Amino acid sequence: MDATLPAARPAALPAGLPVALPAALPAGLPAAASAALSAAVSAELPAVVPAGVPAARPTTGLAGDGHPAVPARTVPAQAVRLHRPGITELRLSAFGPHRGAAIALGPVTLLAGPSGSGKSQALAAYGALAALGSGATLEEAFPEPRARIPDQAVPDADRRRGFRIGCTVDGPAGPVRLDLAVQAEPTLRIVGERLSQPGQILLATALRDPGRRSVQGAWLTGGAIGVTRAPLPDDRLGTALLPLRVAGATAGQRQVLAAAEQVVVALRSVFPCDPRPGRMRAPVPPGEGRLLGDCANLADVLRRTRHECGTRHALLAEAARTGCAGPVAGLDVRAPAGGPVTAVLDRGPDRPATELARLGAGELRFLALALVLLTGPGVLAMDPAAELLSAQQALTVLADGFDRGLDRRQSAELLRLALLSGGRGHVRLVAAAGEETAAAARLLPGVTVVDL
């Protein structure tokens, strides 16, 4: 329920936290409401960068410190209009090696570059935003926040340092920006958040009193009130809490809700995937058949897809013929009553089946990633927005080391599957890949390659 609170005097803000957010005001607000929201916005962090950190450079792709900005081969995020909410841009400022970086994301996006260029850091930022959108605390989203602070960042007089991340989510409500300022030292906390659409600020929060574990929030209300103020926790994403705080009784409130829900749906529809072949070889106990992030229970998931989704299981078996050595007639499981589940490759008539334990590491990673790209949230260990139909959501797969241990044939087949699913709007892929895979992907229409 909305509660209008009196304005509070802005407190001094950490000079070591690099946050620069646009100061646009909602159009059509009464003068008093505009002044109130302007005060909330002006309380956010100043546009400064930690001492010793190079100033932000405008980029069309994503560039880390010391690396030239290379344009990504993609459609600009502003030109994309999605029917299912999806993140079309990721922004990183003083986050690891990144300085004022922006990356436009397509249905299939590969991050390329030398070791240390920030591919894993970018995926970690994406994953952290997804965790926060799913209701995780800041500590859960950033278990090692100091590892995200640039080495050159010098703390202010109060020993405070931090970073800033953000994204743009496109969908039925149009492009919506989310920008987040995080203090990592000495205490992990959110010190500023902004939810906005072109020309309009829908939510702005700011740290007013460093002694309290809360931030002051102000969001668009419309009507006679104009702006609603209330404290929000400093360890959770305020945007994810808005559906619980905003009634939707006015046009302004409904606009805020539509934007917040679009962002939350996109963030909750993310599955970080890092198959670990060493954990996938042993038989597994039967379970609910939801694939874990490390794919250790692949055999149990294959048992489920074999019985519940024959079409996708057949597509996976077809992909296995390309990605696995030797003849492949199909994928099968052995599951004695009450016993562990073992997955096998059916080698055809008069040939013994091959247990997955005997496959190479690349073959196991290939099978796991192919399964993720061909399936949906219901088969993955994730928590999508249950209030929406699956047809209104697009799964985003995050894969660090996408082509690790794979040969050219396997990498090419996975890209084909990603383009197939991405073209239908079912699955989006954001992955870090090696130079050989990236070079081949640059020739494929529909793949966005960003060089760091």
XYZ file of C-alpha atoms in Angstrom:
452
model
C 0.000 0.000 0.000
C 1.369 3.436 -0.910
C 2.407 5.811 1.833
C 3.423 9.426 1.243
C 6.290 10.503 3.487
C 7.806 13.952 4.029
C 10.982 14.745 2.129
C 14.264 14.096 3.886
C 17.493 16.095 3.540
C 20.022 14.298 1.333
C 23.026 12.971 3.174
C 26.596 13.160 1.944
C 27.290 10.416 -0.559
C 30.429 8.369 -1.137
C 32.775 10.060 -3.596
C 34.263 6.672 -4.414
C 31.070 5.297 -5.925
C 30.834 5.974 -9.664
C 27.198 6.645 -10.443
C 25.905 8.915 -13.154
C 22.222 8.510 -13.936
C 20.127 10.621 -16.302
C 18.146 13.385 -14.668
C 15.037 13.311 -16.802
C 11.752 14.046 -15.085
C 8.390 12.379 -15.693
C 6.405 14.293 -18.258
C 3.041 15.640 -17.244
C 3.640 15.790 -13.491
C 2.367 18.783 -11.542
C 5.064 21.295 -10.593
C 5.096 20.178 -6.958
C 5.413 16.534 -7.912
C 8.207 17.296 -10.357
C 10.079 19.199 -7.664
C 9.651 16.318 -5.215
C 10.925 13.707 -7.640
C 13.736 16.034 -8.705
C 14.840 16.229 -5.079
C 14.920 12.445 -4.905
C 16.960 12.285 -8.085
C 19.425 14.973 -6.983
C 20.088 12.951 -3.840
C 21.620 10.169 -5.883
C 25.354 9.780 -6.260
C 27.287 12.430 -8.190
C 28.779 11.658 -11.577
C 32.263 10.878 -10.352
C 34.721 8.064 -10.925
C 37.074 6.638 -8.275
C 40.490 8.282 -8.221
C 42.920 6.495 -10.473
C 40.219 4.974 -12.671
C 40.137 6.177 -16.308
C 37.112 8.231 -17.242
C 34.293 6.477 -19.062
C 34.575 6.331 -22.840
C 31.549 6.171 -25.135
C 31.379 2.813 -26.839
C 29.142 1.146 -29.368
C 30.098 -2.294 -28.184
C 31.712 -3.239 -24.892
C 35.268 -2.181 -24.086
C 37.317 -2.824 -20.991
C 40.046 -0.580 -19.692
C 42.970 -0.561 -22.090
C 41.018 -2.218 -24.913
C 39.705 -0.332 -27.946
C 35.965 -0.055 -28.345
C 34.945 -2.482 -31.085
C 31.378 -2.108 -32.353
C 29.223 -5.164 -31.842
C 27.661 -6.564 -34.998
C 24.093 -6.160 -33.865
C 20.915 -4.120 -34.177
C 20.932 -1.167 -31.745
C 18.998 -1.956 -28.595
C 16.749 1.065 -29.135
C 15.533 -0.412 -32.428
C 14.521 -3.729 -30.888
C 10.952 -4.348 -29.805
C 10.313 -7.690 -28.188
C 6.983 -9.378 -27.587
C 8.532 -11.269 -24.659
C 10.532 -9.245 -22.123
C 14.264 -9.539 -22.747
C 17.428 -7.662 -21.796
C 18.740 -5.799 -24.839
C 21.593 -3.896 -23.184
C 23.940 -4.499 -20.258
C 25.810 -1.564 -18.679
C 28.897 -1.774 -16.470
C 30.727 1.146 -14.869
C 33.896 0.695 -12.796
C 32.965 -2.977 -12.571
C 36.051 -5.167 -12.742
C 37.957 -4.104 -15.872
C 34.976 -2.309 -17.423
C 34.658 1.495 -17.577
C 31.385 3.044 -18.687
C 30.754 0.014 -20.912
C 27.541 -0.860 -22.730
C 26.794 -3.996 -24.679
C 23.834 -4.457 -26.978
C 22.412 -7.965 -26.676
C 20.698 -9.878 -29.445
C 18.938 -13.245 -29.369
C 22.376 -14.922 -29.587
C 25.310 -12.925 -28.193
C 28.915 -14.073 -27.842
C 31.492 -12.182 -25.771
C 34.987 -12.610 -27.171
C 38.409 -11.341 -26.188
C 41.682 -12.313 -24.558
C 41.961 -13.672 -21.051
C 41.391 -10.898 -18.523
C 39.282 -8.763 -20.864
C 36.214 -9.099 -18.629
C 34.021 -11.733 -20.272
C 33.356 -13.554 -17.002
C 32.851 -10.265 -15.146
C 30.166 -9.202 -17.619
C 28.342 -12.508 -17.235
C 28.672 -12.242 -13.442
C 27.006 -8.810 -13.540
C 24.175 -10.200 -15.666
C 23.757 -13.121 -13.270
C 23.751 -10.813 -10.246
C 20.987 -8.667 -11.745
C 19.014 -11.835 -12.455
C 19.440 -13.007 -8.862
C 18.302 -9.637 -7.491
C 15.289 -9.665 -9.796
C 14.388 -13.098 -8.423
C 14.367 -11.777 -4.846
C 17.917 -12.570 -3.730
C 19.669 -10.313 -1.256
C 22.668 -8.244 -2.291
C 24.957 -10.592 -0.362
C 23.561 -13.591 -2.230
C 23.945 -11.854 -5.597
C 27.501 -10.648 -4.845
C 29.174 -13.240 -2.580
C 32.578 -11.617 -3.291
C 31.799 -7.926 -3.901
C 35.406 -6.775 -3.463
C 36.359 -8.813 -6.524
C 34.137 -6.516 -8.604
C 35.832 -3.254 -7.536
C 38.480 -1.981 -9.977
C 42.029 -2.319 -8.674
C 42.655 1.401 -9.209
C 39.592 2.563 -7.272
C 40.656 4.720 -4.316
C 38.248 4.852 -1.357
C 36.877 8.152 -0.077
C 37.500 9.585 3.368
C 35.055 7.083 4.869
C 36.754 4.132 3.111
C 33.805 3.588 0.754
C 34.150 2.037 -2.692
C 31.663 0.491 -5.077
C 30.458 -0.035 -8.630
C 27.452 0.478 -10.878
C 25.578 -1.923 -13.143
C 22.416 -1.630 -15.183
C 20.402 -3.000 -18.063
C 17.683 -2.134 -20.549
C 14.706 -4.465 -20.853
C 12.555 -4.304 -23.945
C 9.077 -5.776 -24.194
C 5.396 -4.856 -24.429
C 5.943 -1.771 -22.230
C 8.742 -0.496 -24.481
C 12.375 -0.032 -23.400
C 12.818 0.237 -19.628
C 16.158 1.135 -18.003
C 17.312 -0.181 -14.636
C 20.425 1.411 -13.077
C 21.907 0.302 -9.777
C 24.663 1.807 -7.619
C 26.262 -0.589 -5.125
C 28.563 0.222 -2.211
C 30.887 -2.754 -1.723
C 33.099 -1.404 1.080
C 33.025 -1.113 3.997
C 29.426 -2.396 4.015
C 27.662 -4.027 1.092
C 24.511 -2.055 0.315
C 22.486 -0.474 -2.472
C 22.926 3.310 -2.391
C 20.996 4.276 -5.512
C 18.531 2.722 -7.950
C 16.636 4.114 -10.888
C 13.868 2.673 -13.033
C 13.095 4.821 -16.051
C 11.633 5.017 -19.511
C 12.613 7.540 -22.192
C 11.968 10.963 -20.655
C 10.478 9.590 -17.444
C 11.795 8.495 -14.072
C 9.474 5.890 -12.604
C 11.440 5.017 -9.451
C 14.430 6.690 -7.814
C 16.061 5.671 -4.549
C 18.931 7.268 -2.652
C 20.863 6.726 0.541
C 19.834 9.587 2.830
C 21.100 8.369 6.198
C 24.172 6.073 6.138
C 23.334 5.016 9.692
C 20.107 3.311 8.613
C 19.816 0.096 6.601
C 17.345 1.602 4.153
C 17.172 3.935 1.191
C 14.571 6.588 0.518
C 12.427 5.678 -2.486
C 10.222 7.905 -4.623
C 8.029 6.554 -7.402
C 5.563 8.005 -9.841
C 1.983 8.016 -8.586
C 0.152 10.577 -10.698
C -3.171 12.045 -9.702
C -3.278 14.544 -6.854
C -0.268 13.053 -5.025
C 2.134 12.961 -7.962
C 4.960 11.132 -6.188
C 4.930 8.560 -3.396
C 7.836 8.295 -0.944
C 8.683 5.372 1.306
C 11.799 3.679 2.696
C 13.025 0.548 0.929
C 15.603 -2.002 2.141
C 19.184 -1.360 1.056
C 19.963 -5.040 0.404
C 17.244 -5.853 -2.159
C 16.207 -4.583 -5.559
C 13.508 -1.961 -5.089
C 12.089 -2.599 -8.564
C 11.263 -6.180 -7.575
C 9.380 -4.913 -4.511
C 7.192 -2.404 -6.368
C 4.429 -4.899 -7.269
C 3.978 -5.404 -3.511
C 3.917 -1.659 -2.738
C 2.003 -0.082 -5.635
C -1.761 -0.512 -5.820
C -2.221 0.343 -9.509
C -5.101 2.708 -8.819
C -3.848 5.557 -11.062
C -2.436 5.738 -14.576
C 0.987 6.628 -13.136
C 0.953 3.637 -10.806
C -0.061 1.318 -13.634
C 2.807 2.641 -15.738
C 5.242 1.955 -12.891
C 3.848 -1.539 -12.400
C 4.038 -2.399 -16.108
C 7.675 -1.291 -16.291
C 8.701 -3.010 -13.051
C 6.980 -6.280 -13.965
C 8.614 -6.286 -17.402
C 12.065 -5.936 -15.807
C 11.355 -8.581 -13.165
C 10.029 -11.084 -15.726
C 13.159 -10.675 -17.871
C 15.507 -11.008 -14.886
C 13.741 -14.050 -13.463
C 13.896 -15.840 -16.818
C 17.683 -16.324 -16.645
C 19.485 -19.658 -16.271
C 23.268 -19.575 -15.639
C 24.649 -22.835 -17.019
C 28.156 -24.235 -16.526
C 28.173 -27.993 -17.265
C 30.746 -29.909 -15.204
C 31.535 -33.232 -16.952
C 33.181 -34.662 -13.822
C 29.827 -34.452 -12.018
C 27.751 -35.810 -14.896
C 29.239 -39.298 -15.262
C 27.897 -41.102 -12.209
C 24.330 -42.516 -12.031
C 21.966 -40.180 -10.177
C 18.990 -40.869 -7.925
C 15.591 -40.252 -9.527
C 14.226 -36.796 -8.752
C 11.906 -34.181 -10.180
C 13.937 -33.912 -13.393
C 14.905 -30.231 -13.217
C 18.385 -29.575 -14.587
C 20.891 -28.047 -12.167
C 23.254 -25.293 -13.217
C 26.228 -27.686 -13.283
C 24.116 -30.316 -15.124
C 25.168 -33.017 -12.633
C 21.687 -34.597 -12.842
C 21.601 -34.756 -16.635
C 20.603 -38.452 -16.620
C 17.503 -37.773 -14.517
C 16.458 -34.899 -16.789
C 16.857 -37.108 -19.860
C 14.596 -39.646 -18.157
C 11.965 -36.949 -17.787
C 12.230 -35.478 -21.303
C 12.137 -38.961 -22.839
C 8.711 -39.596 -21.294
C 7.192 -36.100 -21.214
C 8.485 -34.323 -24.305
C 9.127 -36.705 -27.172
C 9.587 -33.952 -29.763
C 12.352 -32.122 -27.920
C 13.969 -35.386 -26.870
C 14.067 -36.410 -30.522
C 15.682 -33.072 -31.439
C 18.298 -33.651 -28.762
C 19.022 -37.127 -30.098
C 19.386 -35.635 -33.578
C 21.887 -33.096 -32.229
C 23.787 -35.903 -30.488
C 24.427 -37.494 -33.881
C 26.420 -34.387 -34.760
C 28.103 -33.742 -31.430
C 29.005 -37.273 -30.302
C 31.518 -39.621 -31.868
C 30.297 -42.830 -33.487
C 26.787 -43.819 -34.591
C 23.908 -42.505 -32.452
C 20.439 -43.992 -32.844
C 18.961 -42.202 -29.840
C 19.247 -41.264 -26.180
C 17.956 -43.707 -23.587
C 18.037 -44.218 -19.821
C 18.299 -47.195 -17.522
C 16.306 -46.739 -14.351
C 15.743 -49.856 -12.212
C 12.822 -49.594 -9.799
C 13.974 -47.429 -6.933
C 17.538 -47.428 -8.260
C 19.804 -44.762 -9.752
C 19.283 -43.424 -13.266
C 21.948 -44.004 -15.925
C 21.837 -42.261 -19.308
C 23.145 -44.044 -22.406
C 23.668 -43.438 -26.106
C 21.765 -45.961 -28.177
C 24.220 -47.092 -30.849
C 21.657 -48.925 -32.968
C 20.796 -52.595 -33.617
C 23.399 -55.163 -32.671
C 25.585 -52.546 -30.982
C 26.017 -52.119 -27.223
C 24.812 -48.854 -25.754
C 27.390 -46.409 -24.386
C 26.921 -45.021 -20.901
C 27.432 -41.267 -20.564
C 30.216 -42.031 -18.095
C 32.307 -43.231 -21.041
C 31.864 -40.066 -23.112
C 34.490 -37.374 -23.398
C 34.246 -34.115 -21.478
C 33.397 -32.187 -24.653
C 30.627 -34.613 -25.570
C 29.062 -34.274 -22.117
C 29.231 -30.474 -22.195
C 27.730 -30.520 -25.677
C 24.796 -32.716 -24.635
C 24.076 -30.581 -21.560
C 24.135 -27.266 -23.455
C 22.067 -28.712 -26.297
C 19.463 -29.870 -23.780
C 19.282 -26.394 -22.213
C 18.888 -24.693 -25.599
C 16.135 -27.105 -26.662
C 14.144 -27.156 -23.453
C 12.248 -24.586 -21.376
C 12.136 -23.166 -17.847
C 9.941 -26.045 -16.644
C 12.832 -28.472 -17.072
C 15.455 -26.193 -15.499
C 16.166 -25.517 -11.826
C 15.019 -21.905 -11.928
C 12.070 -19.837 -10.737
C 10.405 -18.066 -13.685
C 7.460 -15.733 -13.255
C 4.710 -18.224 -12.483
C 1.978 -15.616 -12.963
C 2.716 -15.435 -16.712
C 2.295 -18.096 -19.364
C 5.533 -19.579 -20.681
C 4.577 -18.206 -24.109
C 4.984 -14.700 -22.640
C 8.515 -15.324 -21.379
C 11.854 -15.911 -23.077
C 14.494 -18.014 -21.349
C 17.974 -16.447 -21.309
C 20.884 -18.860 -20.966
C 24.168 -17.523 -19.529
C 27.166 -19.695 -20.393
C 30.710 -18.847 -19.384
C 33.244 -20.830 -21.407
C 30.535 -21.740 -23.914
C 32.910 -23.668 -26.217
C 35.251 -25.008 -23.532
C 36.380 -28.499 -24.579
C 34.300 -28.464 -27.774
C 35.484 -28.949 -31.339
C 34.347 -26.857 -34.303
C 31.547 -29.239 -35.218
C 30.080 -29.191 -31.716
C 30.328 -25.408 -31.375
C 28.691 -24.893 -34.761
C 25.819 -27.237 -33.866
C 25.179 -25.421 -30.569
C 25.083 -22.083 -32.384
C 22.620 -23.583 -34.854
C 20.382 -24.716 -32.011
C 20.673 -21.303 -30.318
C 19.676 -19.524 -33.537
C 16.799 -21.965 -34.027
C 15.406 -21.328 -30.553
C 16.255 -17.617 -30.637
C 14.497 -17.149 -33.954
C 11.304 -18.465 -32.402
C 11.697 -16.143 -29.428
C 11.873 -19.053 -26.961
C 15.507 -18.858 -25.848
C 18.165 -16.145 -25.783
C 21.856 -16.924 -25.314
C 24.580 -14.752 -23.792
C 27.888 -16.590 -23.657
C 31.647 -16.121 -23.439
C 33.461 -17.913 -26.249
C 36.956 -18.453 -27.571
C 38.353 -16.693 -30.620
C 37.865 -19.636 -32.990
C 34.164 -19.916 -32.191
C 33.753 -16.126 -32.301
C 35.451 -15.931 -35.705
C 33.055 -18.523 -37.125
C 30.073 -16.820 -35.468
C 30.882 -13.490 -37.123
C 29.870 -15.067 -40.418
C 26.491 -16.210 -39.116
C 23.507 -13.846 -39.590
C 21.683 -13.357 -36.310
C 24.693 -13.771 -34.005
C 25.963 -10.716 -32.106
C 29.707 -10.883 -31.402
C 31.220 -8.339 -29.004
C 35.007 -8.102 -28.795
C 36.364 -6.972 -25.428
